[in-house]
N, CA, C and O of each residue as an XYZ file, in Angstrom:
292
protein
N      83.660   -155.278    145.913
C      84.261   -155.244    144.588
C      83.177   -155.055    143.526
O      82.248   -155.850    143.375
N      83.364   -153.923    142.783
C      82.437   -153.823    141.633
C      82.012   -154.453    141.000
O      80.868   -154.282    140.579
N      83.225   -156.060    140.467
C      83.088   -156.917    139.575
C      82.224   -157.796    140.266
O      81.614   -158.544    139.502
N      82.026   -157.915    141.226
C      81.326   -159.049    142.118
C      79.765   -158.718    142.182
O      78.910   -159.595    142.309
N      79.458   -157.202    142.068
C      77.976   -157.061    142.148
C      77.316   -156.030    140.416
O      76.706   -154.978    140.225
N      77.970   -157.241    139.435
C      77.916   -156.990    138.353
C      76.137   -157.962    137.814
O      76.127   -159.114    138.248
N      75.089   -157.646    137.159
C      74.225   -158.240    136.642
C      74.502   -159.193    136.081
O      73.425   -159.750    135.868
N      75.597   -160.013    135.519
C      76.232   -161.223    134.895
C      76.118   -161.895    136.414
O      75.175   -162.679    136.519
N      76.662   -161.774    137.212
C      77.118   -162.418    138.653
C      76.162   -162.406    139.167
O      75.776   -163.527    139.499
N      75.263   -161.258    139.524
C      74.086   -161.583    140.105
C      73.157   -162.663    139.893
O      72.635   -163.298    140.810
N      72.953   -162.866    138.613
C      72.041   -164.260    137.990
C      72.702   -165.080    138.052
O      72.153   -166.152    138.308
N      74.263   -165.102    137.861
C      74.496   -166.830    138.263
C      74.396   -166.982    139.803
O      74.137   -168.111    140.219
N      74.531   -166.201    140.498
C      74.004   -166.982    142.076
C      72.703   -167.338    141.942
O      72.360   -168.516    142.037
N      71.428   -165.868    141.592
C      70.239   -166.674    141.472
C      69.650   -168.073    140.656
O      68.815   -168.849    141.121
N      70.306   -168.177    139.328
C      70.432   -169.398    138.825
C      70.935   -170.978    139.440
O      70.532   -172.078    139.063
N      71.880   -170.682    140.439
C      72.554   -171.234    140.996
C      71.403   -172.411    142.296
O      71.039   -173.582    142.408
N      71.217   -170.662    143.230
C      70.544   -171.001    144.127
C      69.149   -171.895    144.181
O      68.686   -172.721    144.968
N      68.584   -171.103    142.528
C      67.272   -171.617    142.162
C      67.111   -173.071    141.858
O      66.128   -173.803    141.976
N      68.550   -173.349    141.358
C      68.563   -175.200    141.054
C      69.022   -175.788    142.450
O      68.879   -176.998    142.625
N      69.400   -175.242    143.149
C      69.621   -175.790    144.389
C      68.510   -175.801    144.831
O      68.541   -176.690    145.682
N      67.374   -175.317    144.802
C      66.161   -175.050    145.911
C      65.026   -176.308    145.054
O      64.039   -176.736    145.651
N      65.346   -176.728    143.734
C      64.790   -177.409    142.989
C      63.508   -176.131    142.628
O      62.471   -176.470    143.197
N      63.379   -175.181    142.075
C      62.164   -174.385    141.476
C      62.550   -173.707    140.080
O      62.187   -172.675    139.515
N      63.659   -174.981    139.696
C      63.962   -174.286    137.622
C      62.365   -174.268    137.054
O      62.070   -173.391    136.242
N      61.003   -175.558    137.628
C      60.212   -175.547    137.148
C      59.228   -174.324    136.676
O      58.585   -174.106    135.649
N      59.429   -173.589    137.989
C      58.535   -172.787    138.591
C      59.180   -171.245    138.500
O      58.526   -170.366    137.939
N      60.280   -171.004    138.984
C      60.833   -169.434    139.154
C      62.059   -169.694    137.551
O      62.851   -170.582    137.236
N      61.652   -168.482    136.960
C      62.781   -168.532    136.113
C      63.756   -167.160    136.339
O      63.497   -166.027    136.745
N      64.982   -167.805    135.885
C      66.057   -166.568    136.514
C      66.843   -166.374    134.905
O      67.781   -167.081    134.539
N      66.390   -165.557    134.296
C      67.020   -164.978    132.936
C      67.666   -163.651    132.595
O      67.213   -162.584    133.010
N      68.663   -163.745    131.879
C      69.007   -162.269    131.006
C      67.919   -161.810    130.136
O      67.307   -162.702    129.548
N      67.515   -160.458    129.914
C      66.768   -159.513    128.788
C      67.476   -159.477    128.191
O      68.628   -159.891    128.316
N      66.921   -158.906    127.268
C      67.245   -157.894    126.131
C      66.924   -156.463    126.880
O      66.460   -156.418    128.020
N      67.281   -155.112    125.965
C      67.370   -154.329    126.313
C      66.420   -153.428    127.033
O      65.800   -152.713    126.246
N      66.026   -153.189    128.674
C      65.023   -152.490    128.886
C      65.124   -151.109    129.526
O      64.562   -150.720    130.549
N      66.447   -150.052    128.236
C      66.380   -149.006    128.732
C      66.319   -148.491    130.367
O      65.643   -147.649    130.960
N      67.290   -149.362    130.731
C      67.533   -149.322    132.405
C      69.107   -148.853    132.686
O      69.500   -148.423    133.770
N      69.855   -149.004    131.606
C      71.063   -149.639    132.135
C      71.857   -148.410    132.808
O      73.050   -148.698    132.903
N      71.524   -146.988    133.357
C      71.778   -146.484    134.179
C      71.595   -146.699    135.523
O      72.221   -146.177    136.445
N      70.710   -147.488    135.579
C      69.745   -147.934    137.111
C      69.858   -148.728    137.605
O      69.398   -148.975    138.720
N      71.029   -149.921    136.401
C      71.241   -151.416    136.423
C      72.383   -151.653    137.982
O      73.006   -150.729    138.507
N      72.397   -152.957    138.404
C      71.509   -154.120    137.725
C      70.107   -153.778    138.012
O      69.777   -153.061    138.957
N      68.928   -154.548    136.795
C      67.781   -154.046    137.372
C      67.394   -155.567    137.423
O      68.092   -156.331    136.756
N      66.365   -156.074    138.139
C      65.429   -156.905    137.924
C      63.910   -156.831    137.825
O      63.246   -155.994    138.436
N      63.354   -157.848    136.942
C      61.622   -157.451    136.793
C      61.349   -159.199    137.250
O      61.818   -160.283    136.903
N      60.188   -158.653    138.336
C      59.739   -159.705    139.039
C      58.084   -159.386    138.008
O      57.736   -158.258    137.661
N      57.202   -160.832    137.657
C      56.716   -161.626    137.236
C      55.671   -162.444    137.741
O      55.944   -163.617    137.485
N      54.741   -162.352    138.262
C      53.506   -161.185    137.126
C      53.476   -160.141    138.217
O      53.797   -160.297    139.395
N      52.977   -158.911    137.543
C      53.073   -157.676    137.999
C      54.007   -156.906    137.342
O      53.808   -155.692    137.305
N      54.873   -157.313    136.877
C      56.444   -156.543    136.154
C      56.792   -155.466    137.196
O      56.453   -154.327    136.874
N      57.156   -155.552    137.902
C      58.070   -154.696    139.113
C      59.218   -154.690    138.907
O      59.804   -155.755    139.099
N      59.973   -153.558    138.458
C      60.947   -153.317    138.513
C      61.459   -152.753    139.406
O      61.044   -151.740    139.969
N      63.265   -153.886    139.820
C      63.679   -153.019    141.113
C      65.206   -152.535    140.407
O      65.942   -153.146    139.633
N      65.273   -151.813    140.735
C      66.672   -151.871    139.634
C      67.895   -150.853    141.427
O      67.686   -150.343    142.528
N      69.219   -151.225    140.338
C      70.661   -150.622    141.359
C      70.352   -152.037    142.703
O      70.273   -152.079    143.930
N      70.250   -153.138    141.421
C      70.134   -154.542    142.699
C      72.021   -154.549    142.811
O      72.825   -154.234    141.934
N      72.282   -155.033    144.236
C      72.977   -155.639    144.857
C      73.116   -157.322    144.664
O      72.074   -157.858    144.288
N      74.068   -158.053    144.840
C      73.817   -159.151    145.569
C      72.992   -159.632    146.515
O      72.142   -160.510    146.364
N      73.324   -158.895    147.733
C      72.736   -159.239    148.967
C      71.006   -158.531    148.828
O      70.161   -159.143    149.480
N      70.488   -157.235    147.971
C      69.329   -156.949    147.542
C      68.908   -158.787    146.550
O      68.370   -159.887    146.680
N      69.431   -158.178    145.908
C      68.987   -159.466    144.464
C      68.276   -161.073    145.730
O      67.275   -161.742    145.473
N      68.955   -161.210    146.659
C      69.251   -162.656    146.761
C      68.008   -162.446    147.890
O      67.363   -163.489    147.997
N      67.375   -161.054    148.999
C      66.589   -160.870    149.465
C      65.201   -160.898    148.510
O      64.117   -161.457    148.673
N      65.624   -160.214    147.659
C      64.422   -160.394    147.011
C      63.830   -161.529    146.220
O      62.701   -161.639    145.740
N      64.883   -162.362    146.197
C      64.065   -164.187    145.697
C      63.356   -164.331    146.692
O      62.139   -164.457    146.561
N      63.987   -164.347    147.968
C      63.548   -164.990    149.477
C      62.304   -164.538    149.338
O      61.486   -165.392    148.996
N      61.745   -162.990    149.569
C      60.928   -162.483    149.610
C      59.517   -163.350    148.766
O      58.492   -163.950    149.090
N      60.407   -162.866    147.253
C      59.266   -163.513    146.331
C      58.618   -164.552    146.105
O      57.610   -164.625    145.402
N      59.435   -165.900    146.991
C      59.946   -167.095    146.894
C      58.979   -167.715    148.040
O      58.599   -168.881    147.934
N      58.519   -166.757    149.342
C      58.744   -167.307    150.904
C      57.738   -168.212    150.711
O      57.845   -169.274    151.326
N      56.195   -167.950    149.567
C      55.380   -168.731    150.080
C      55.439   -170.456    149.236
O      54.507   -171.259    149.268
N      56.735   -170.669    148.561
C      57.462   -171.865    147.972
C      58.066   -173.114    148.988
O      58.127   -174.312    148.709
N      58.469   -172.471    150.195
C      59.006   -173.258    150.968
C      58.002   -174.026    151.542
O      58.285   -174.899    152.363
């Protein structure tokens, strides 16, 4: 469903997940302002480095915390 892998939805799982994992301290999961993406959207910019991955998924979006995340656990 389109509505389901919308950039609004995407951050509340990562928001979600991130207070579940206890790392609000450490990983922040926010809305921008405008970064001339929004053909490409959803996009995300991972921090430091500014990497942009953009046409995130859910199931992309939620790999790529893991990823960014792995050496947290």
């Amino acid at each position: 469903d389109a509505l389901e892998e919308r950039g609004e939805v995407i951050r509340a799982d990562l928001k979600a997940l991130n207070k579940k994992l206890g790392r609000k301290e450490t990983v922040r999961i926010c809305a921008v302002s405008c970064l001339d993406l929004c053909d490409d959207g959803p996009n995300m910019v991972v921090y430091p480095g500014e990497e942009v991955h953009s046409h995130m998924t859910r199931a992309k979006a939620l790999g790529l915390y893991r990823e960014e995340t792995k050496d947290m656990d």
